[in-house]
PDB file of C-alpha atoms in Angstrom:
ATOM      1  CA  UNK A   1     -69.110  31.578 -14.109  1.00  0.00           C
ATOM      2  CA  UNK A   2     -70.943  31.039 -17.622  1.00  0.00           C
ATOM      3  CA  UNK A   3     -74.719  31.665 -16.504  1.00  0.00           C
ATOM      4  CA  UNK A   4     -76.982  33.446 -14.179  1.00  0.00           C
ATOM      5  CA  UNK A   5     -80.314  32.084 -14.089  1.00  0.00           C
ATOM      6  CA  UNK A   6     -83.046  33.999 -13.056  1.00  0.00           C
ATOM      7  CA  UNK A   7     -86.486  33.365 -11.609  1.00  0.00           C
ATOM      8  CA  UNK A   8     -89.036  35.913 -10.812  1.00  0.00           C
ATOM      9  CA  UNK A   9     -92.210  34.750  -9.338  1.00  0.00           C
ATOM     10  CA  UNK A  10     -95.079  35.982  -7.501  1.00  0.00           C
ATOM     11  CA  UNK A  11     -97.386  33.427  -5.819  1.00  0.00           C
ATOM     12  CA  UNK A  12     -97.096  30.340  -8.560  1.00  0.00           C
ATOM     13  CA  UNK A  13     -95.592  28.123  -6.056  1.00  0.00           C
ATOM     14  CA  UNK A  14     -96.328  25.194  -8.278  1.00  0.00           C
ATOM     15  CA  UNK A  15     -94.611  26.758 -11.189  1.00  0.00           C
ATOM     16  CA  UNK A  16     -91.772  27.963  -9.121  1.00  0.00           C
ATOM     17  CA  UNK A  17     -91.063  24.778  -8.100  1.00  0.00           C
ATOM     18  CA  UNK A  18     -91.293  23.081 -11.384  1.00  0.00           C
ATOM     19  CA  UNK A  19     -88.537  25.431 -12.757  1.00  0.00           C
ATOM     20  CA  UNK A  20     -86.577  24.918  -9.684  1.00  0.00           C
ATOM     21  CA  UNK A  21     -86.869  21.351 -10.356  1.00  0.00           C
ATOM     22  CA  UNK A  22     -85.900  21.965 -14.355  1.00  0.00           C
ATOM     23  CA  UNK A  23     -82.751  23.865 -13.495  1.00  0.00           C
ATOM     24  CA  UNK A  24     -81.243  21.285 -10.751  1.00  0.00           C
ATOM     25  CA  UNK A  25     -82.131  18.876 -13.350  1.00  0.00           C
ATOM     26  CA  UNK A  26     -79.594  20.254 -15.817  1.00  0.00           C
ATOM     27  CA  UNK A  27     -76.641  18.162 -16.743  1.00  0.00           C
ATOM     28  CA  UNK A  28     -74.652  21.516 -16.799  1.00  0.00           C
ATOM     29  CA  UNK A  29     -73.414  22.692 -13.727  1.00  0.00           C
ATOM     30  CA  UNK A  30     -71.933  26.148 -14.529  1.00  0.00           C
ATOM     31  CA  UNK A  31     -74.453  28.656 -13.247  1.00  0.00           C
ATOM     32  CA  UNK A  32     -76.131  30.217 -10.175  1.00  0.00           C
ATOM     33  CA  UNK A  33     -79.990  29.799 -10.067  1.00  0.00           C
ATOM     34  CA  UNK A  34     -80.749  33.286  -8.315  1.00  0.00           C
ATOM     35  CA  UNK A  35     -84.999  33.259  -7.115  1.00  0.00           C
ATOM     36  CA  UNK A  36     -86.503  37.118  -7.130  1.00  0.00           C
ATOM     37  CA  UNK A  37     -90.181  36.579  -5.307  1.00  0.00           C
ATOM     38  CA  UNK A  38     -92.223  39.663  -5.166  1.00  0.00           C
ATOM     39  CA  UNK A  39     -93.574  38.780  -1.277  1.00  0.00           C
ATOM     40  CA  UNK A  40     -95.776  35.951  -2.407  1.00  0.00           C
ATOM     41  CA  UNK A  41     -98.372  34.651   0.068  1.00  0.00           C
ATOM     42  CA  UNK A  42     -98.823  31.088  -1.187  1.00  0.00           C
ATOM     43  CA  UNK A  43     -96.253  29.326   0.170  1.00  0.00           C
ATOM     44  CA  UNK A  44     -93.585  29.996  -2.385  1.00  0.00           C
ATOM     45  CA  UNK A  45     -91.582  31.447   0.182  1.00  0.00           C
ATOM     46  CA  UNK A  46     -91.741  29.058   2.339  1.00  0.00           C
ATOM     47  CA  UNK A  47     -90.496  26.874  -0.831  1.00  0.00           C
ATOM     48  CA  UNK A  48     -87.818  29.103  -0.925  1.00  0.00           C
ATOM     49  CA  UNK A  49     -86.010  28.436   2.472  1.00  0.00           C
ATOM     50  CA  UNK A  50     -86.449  24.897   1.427  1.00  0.00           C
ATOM     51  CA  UNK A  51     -84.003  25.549  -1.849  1.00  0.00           C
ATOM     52  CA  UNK A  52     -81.846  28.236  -0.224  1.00  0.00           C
ATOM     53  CA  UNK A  53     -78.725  25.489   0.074  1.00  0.00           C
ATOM     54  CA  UNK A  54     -78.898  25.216  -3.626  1.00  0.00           C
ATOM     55  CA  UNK A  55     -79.542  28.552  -4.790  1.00  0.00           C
ATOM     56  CA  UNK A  56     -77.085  31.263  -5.241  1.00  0.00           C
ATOM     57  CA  UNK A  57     -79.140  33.953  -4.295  1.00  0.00           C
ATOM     58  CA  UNK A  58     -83.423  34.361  -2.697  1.00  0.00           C
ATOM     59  CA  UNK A  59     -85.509  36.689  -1.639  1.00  0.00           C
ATOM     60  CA  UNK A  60     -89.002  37.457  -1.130  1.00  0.00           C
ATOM     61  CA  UNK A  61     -89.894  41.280  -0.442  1.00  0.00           C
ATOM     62  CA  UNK A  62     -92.957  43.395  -2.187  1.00  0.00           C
ATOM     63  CA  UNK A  63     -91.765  44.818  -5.936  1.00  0.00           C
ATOM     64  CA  UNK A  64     -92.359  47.023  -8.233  1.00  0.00           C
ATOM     65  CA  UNK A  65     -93.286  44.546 -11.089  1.00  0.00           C
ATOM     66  CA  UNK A  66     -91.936  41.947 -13.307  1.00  0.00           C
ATOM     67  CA  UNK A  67     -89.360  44.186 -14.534  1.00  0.00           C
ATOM     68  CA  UNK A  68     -88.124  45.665 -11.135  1.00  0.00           C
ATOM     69  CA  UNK A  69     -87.988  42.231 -10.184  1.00  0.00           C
ATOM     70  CA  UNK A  70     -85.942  40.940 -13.348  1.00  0.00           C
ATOM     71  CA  UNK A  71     -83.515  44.034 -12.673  1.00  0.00           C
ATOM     72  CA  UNK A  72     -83.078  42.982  -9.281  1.00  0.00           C
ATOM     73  CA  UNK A  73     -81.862  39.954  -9.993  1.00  0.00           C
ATOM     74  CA  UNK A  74     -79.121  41.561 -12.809  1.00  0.00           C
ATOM     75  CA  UNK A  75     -77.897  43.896 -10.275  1.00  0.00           C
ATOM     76  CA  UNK A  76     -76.703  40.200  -8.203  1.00  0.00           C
ATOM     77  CA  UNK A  77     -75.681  38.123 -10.899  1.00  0.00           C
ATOM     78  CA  UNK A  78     -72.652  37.235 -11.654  1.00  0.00           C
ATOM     79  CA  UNK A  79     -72.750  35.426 -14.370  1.00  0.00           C
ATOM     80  CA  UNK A  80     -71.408  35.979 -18.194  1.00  0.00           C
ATOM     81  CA  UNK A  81     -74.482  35.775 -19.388  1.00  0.00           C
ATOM     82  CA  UNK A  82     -77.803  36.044 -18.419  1.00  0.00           C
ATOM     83  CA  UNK A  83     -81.138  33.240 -18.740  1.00  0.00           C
ATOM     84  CA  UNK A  84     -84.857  35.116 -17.495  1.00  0.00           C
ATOM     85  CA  UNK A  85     -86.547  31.735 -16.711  1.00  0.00           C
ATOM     86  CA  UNK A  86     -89.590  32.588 -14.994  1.00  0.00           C
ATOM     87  CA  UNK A  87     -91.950  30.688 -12.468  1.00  0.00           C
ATOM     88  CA  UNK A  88     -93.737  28.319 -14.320  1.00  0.00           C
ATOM     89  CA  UNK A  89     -90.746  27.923 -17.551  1.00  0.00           C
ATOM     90  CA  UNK A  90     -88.902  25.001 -17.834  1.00  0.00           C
ATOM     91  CA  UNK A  91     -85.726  23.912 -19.903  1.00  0.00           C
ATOM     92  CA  UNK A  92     -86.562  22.046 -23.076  1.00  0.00           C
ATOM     93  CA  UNK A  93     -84.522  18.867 -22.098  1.00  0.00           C
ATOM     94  CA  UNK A  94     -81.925  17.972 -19.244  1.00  0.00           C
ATOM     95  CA  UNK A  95     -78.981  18.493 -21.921  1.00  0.00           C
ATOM     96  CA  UNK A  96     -80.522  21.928 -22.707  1.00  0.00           C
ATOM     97  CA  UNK A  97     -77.813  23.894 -21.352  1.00  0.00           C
ATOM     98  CA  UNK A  98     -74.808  21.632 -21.986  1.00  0.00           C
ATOM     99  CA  UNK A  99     -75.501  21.571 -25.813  1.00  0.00           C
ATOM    100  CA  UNK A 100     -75.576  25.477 -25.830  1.00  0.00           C
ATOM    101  CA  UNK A 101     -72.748  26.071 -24.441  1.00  0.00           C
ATOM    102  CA  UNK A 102     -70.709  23.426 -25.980  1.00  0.00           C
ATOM    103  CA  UNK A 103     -70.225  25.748 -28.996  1.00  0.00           C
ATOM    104  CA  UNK A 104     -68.409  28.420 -26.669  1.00  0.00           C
ATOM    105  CA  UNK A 105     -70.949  30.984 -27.338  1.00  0.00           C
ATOM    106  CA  UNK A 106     -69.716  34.674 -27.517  1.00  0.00           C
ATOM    107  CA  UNK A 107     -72.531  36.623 -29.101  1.00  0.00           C
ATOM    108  CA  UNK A 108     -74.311  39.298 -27.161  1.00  0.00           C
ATOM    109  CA  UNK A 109     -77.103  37.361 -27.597  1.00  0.00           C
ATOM    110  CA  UNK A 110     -77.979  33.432 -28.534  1.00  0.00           C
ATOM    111  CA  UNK A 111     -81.417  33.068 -28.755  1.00  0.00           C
ATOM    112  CA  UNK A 112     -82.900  29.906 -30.089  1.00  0.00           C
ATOM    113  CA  UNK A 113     -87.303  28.329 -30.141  1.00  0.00           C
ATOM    114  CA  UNK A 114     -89.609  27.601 -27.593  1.00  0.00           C
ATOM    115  CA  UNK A 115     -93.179  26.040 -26.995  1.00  0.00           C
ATOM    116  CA  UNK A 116     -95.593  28.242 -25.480  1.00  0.00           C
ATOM    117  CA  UNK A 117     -97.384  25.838 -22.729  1.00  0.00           C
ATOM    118  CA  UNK A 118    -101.478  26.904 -21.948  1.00  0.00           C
ATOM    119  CA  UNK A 119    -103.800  24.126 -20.391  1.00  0.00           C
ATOM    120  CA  UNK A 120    -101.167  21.918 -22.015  1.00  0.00           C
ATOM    121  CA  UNK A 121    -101.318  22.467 -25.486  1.00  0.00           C
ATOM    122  CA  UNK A 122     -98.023  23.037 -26.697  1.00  0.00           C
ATOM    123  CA  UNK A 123     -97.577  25.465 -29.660  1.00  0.00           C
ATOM    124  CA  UNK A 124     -94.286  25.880 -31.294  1.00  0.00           C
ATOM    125  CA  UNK A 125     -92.340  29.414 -31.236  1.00  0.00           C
ATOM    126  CA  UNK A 126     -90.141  28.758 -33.798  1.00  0.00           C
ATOM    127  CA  UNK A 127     -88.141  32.554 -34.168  1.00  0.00           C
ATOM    128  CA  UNK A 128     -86.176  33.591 -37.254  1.00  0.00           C
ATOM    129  CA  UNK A 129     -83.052  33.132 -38.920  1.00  0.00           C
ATOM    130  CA  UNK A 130     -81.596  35.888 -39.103  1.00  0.00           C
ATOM    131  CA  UNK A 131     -83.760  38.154 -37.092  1.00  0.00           C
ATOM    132  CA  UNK A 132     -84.562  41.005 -39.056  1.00  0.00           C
ATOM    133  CA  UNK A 133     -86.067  44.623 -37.805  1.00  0.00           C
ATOM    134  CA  UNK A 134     -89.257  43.683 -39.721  1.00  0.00           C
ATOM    135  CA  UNK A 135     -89.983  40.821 -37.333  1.00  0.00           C
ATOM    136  CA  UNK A 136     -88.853  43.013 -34.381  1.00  0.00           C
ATOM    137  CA  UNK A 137     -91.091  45.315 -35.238  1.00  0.00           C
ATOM    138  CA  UNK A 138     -94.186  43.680 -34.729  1.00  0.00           C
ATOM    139  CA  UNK A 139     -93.109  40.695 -32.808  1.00  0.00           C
ATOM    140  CA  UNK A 140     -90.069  39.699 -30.279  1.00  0.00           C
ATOM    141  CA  UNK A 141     -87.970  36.586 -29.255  1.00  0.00           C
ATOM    142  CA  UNK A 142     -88.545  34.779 -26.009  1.00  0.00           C
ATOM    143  CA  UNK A 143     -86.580  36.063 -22.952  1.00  0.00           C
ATOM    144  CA  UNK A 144     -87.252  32.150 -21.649  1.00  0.00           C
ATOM    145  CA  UNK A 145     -85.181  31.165 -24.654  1.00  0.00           C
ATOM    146  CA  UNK A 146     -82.356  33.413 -25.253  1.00  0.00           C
ATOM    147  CA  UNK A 147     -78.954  33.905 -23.439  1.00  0.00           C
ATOM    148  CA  UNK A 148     -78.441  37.768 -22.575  1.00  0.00           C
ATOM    149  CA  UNK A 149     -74.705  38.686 -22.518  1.00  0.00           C
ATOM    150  CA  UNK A 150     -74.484  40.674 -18.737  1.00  0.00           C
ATOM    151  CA  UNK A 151     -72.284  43.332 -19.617  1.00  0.00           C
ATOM    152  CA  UNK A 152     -75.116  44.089 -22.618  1.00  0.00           C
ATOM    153  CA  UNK A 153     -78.278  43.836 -19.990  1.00  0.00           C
ATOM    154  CA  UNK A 154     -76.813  46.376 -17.708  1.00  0.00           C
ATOM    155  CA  UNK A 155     -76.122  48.819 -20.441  1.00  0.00           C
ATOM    156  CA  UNK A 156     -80.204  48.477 -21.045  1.00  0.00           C
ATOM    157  CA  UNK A 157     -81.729  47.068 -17.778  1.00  0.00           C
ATOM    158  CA  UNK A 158     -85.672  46.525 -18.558  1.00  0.00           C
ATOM    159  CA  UNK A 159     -87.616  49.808 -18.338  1.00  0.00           C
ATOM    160  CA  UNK A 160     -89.342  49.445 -15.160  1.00  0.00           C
ATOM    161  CA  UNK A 161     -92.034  52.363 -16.377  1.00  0.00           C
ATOM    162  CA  UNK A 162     -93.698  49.831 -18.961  1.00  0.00           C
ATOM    163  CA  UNK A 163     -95.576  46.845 -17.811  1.00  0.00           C
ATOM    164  CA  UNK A 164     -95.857  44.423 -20.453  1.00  0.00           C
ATOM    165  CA  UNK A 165     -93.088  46.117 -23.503  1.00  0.00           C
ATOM    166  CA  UNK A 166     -89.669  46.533 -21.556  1.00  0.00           C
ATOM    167  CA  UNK A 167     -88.401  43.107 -23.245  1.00  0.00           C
ATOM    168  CA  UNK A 168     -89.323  43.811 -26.350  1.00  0.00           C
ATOM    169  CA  UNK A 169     -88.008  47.124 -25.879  1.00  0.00           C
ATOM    170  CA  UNK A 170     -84.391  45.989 -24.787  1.00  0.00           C
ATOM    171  CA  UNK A 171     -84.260  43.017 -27.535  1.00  0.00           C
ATOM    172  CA  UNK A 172     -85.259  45.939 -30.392  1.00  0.00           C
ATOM    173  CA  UNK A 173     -82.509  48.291 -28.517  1.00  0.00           C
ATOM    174  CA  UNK A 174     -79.934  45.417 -29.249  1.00  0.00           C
ATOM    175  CA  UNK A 175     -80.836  45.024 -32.709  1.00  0.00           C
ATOM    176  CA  UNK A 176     -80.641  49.165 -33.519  1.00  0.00           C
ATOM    177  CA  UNK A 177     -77.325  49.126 -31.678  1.00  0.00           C
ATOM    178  CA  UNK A 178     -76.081  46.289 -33.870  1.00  0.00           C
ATOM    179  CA  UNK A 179     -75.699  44.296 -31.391  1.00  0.00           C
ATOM    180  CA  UNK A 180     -75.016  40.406 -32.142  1.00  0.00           C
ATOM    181  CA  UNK A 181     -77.747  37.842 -32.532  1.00  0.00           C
ATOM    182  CA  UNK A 182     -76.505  34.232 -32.919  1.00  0.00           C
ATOM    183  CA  UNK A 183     -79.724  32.104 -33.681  1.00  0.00           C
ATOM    184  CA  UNK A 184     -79.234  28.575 -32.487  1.00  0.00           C
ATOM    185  CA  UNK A 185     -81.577  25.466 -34.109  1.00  0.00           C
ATOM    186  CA  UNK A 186     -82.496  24.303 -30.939  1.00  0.00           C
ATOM    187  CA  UNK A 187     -85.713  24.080 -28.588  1.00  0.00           C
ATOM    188  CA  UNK A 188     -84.399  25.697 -25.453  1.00  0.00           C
ATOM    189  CA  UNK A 189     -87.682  26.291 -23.506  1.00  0.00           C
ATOM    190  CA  UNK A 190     -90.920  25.434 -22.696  1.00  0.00           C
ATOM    191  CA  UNK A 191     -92.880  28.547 -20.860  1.00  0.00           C
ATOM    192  CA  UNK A 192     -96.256  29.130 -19.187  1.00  0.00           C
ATOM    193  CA  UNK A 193     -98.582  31.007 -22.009  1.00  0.00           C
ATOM    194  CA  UNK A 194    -100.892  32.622 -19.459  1.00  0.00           C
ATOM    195  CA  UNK A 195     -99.545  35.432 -18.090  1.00  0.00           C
ATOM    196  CA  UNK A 196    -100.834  38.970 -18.649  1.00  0.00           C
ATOM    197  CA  UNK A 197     -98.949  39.306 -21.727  1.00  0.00           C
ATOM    198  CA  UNK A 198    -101.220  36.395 -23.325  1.00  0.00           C
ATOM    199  CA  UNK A 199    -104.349  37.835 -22.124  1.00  0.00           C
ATOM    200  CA  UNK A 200    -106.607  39.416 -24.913  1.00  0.00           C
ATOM    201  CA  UNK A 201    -107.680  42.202 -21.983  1.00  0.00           C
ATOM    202  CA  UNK A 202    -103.656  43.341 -22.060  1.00  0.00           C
ATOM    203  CA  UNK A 203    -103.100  43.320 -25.803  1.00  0.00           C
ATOM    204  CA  UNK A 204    -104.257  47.141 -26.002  1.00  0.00           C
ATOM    205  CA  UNK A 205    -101.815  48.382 -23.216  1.00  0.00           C
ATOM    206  CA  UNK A 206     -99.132  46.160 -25.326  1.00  0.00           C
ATOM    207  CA  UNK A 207     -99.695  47.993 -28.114  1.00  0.00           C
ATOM    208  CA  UNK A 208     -99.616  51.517 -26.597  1.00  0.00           C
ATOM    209  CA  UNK A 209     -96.920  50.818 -25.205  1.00  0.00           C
ATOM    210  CA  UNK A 210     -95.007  49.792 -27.772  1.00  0.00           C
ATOM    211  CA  UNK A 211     -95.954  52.498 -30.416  1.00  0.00           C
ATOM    212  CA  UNK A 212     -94.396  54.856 -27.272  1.00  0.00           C
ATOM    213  CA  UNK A 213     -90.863  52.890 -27.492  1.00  0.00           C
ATOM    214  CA  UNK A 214     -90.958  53.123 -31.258  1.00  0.00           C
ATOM    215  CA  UNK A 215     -91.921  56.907 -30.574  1.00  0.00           C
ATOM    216  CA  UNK A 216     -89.107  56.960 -28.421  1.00  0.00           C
ATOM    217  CA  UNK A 217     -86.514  55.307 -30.428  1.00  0.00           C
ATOM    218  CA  UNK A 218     -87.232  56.103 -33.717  1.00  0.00           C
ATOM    219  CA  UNK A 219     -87.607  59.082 -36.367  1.00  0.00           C
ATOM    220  CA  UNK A 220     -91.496  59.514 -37.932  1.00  0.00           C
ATOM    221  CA  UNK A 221     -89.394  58.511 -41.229  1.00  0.00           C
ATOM    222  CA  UNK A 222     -87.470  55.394 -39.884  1.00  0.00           C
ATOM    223  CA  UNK A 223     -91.108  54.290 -38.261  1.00  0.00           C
ATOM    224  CA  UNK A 224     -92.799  54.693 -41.727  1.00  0.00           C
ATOM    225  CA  UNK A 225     -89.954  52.859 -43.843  1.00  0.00           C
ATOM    226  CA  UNK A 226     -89.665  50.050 -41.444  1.00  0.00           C
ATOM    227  CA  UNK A 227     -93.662  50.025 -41.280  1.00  0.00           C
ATOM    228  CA  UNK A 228     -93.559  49.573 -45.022  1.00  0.00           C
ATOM    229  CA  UNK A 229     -90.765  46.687 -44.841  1.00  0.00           C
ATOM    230  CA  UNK A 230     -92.503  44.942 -42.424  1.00  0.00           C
ATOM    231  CA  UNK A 231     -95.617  44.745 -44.549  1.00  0.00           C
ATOM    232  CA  UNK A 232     -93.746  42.958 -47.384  1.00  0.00           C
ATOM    233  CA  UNK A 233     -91.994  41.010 -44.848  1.00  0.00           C
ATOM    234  CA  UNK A 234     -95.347  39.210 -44.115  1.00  0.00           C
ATOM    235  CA  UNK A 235     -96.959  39.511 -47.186  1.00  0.00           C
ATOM    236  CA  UNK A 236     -97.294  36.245 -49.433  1.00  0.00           C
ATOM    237  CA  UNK A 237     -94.507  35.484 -51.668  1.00  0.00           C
ATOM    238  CA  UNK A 238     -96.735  35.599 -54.591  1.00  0.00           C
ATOM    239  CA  UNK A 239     -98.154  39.534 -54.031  1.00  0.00           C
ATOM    240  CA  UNK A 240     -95.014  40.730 -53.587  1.00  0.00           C
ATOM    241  CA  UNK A 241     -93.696  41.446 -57.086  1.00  0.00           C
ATOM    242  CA  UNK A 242     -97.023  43.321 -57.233  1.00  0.00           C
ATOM    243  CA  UNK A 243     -96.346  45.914 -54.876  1.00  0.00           C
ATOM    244  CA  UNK A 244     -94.126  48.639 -55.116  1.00  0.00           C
ATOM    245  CA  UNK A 245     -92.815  50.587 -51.900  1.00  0.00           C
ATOM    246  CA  UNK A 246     -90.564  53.807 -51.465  1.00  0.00           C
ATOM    247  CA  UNK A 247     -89.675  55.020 -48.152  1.00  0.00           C
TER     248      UNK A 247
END
């Protein structure tokens, strides 16, 4: 099997079933659709036992989080490789998945843009090519729009003790490791802009957290020459000649 699918949700019945409707919609038929609900109350599990013929794996039972949740579902895949498509995400188009894997993808990880959707203004993600640890640094790809290789996930399964960085922790991982990034030009996703992770209010535990995985992961000298690579990597063409940086 080429793809695991997964969908976490906790109560967003109506974007659960949108995505449930995206994914049977898909003109590619090799994957499982596997449905992780954290005990929802709203009648998404209810939607569930609707879907249960057509999913590969359900369940609805009280998590720990996203993450636990997202881990759950890697520990039953069974898949090559590995789409997070959450409650509320939807594939770009219904050839989405049939034009990715026409190419016979083999990277540990093909990530290609997205439109973040928020009362429904769409606004374009369009990520870099190549990805460079500047970008990672301060920024991350899309889980909604990237194809995980399995065997690479459950070297790194999401760190279930950060709440809003354990994504952005595994992609940066990847890239330190040397890990393979294919970037393909192609919209693969459109997904809902307002979870916690888009709310102003969580932007400071975002960035705690992710000055602890740098912490974590990198030397006080790597985090200062990567710090001053970063600047220049988002400075304006015409100041860079200007500035001069040593590590």
């Amino acid at each position: 099997m080429k793809l695991s699918i997964i969908t976490v949700n906790l109560n967003d019945r109506p974007g659960l079933a949108r995505t449930l409707e995206s994914v049977r919609g898909q003109t590619f038929h090799d994957y499982e659709h596997l449905v992780i609900d954290g005990g929802s109350t709203d009648g998404s599990a209810e939607l569930l036992c609707q879907w249960e013929p057509r999913l590969a794996y359900a369940c609805s039972e009280p998590d720990r989080g996203i993450f636990h949740a997202m881990n759950k579902g890697l520990a039953v895949s069974k898949g090559m490789y590995l789409l997070f498509l959450n409650a509320g995400d939807t594939l770009a188009e219904e050839d989405t998945l049939k034009t990715l894997f026409a190419t016979g993808p083999t990277a540990d990880i093909v990530y290609g843009n997205a439109l973040a959707v928020k009362d429904g203004v769409e606004t374009p993600l369009n990520y870099p090519n190549p990805l460079t640890l500047p970008f990672l640094f301060v920024s991350s790809i899309g889980h909604q729009s990237a194809l995980i290789r399995r065997d690479v996930q459950l070297v790194h399964p999401y760190d279930e003790t950060l709440r809003m960085a354990a994504d952005w922790k595994f992609f940066l991982q990847c890239f330190l490791e040397d890990r393979r990034f294919v970037f393909v030009p192609q919209l693969i996703s459109r997904f809902d802009a307002t979870g916690i992770s888009s709310r102003p209010d969580y932007h400071a535990l975002q960035r705690e957290e992710r000055q602890a995985v740098l912490r974590s992961l990198l030397g006080k000298q790597e985090r200062r020459h990567i710090a001053g690579q970063t600047a220049l990597y988002f400075m304006p063409d015409g100041l860079k000649p200007l500035v001069k940086w040593s590590p």
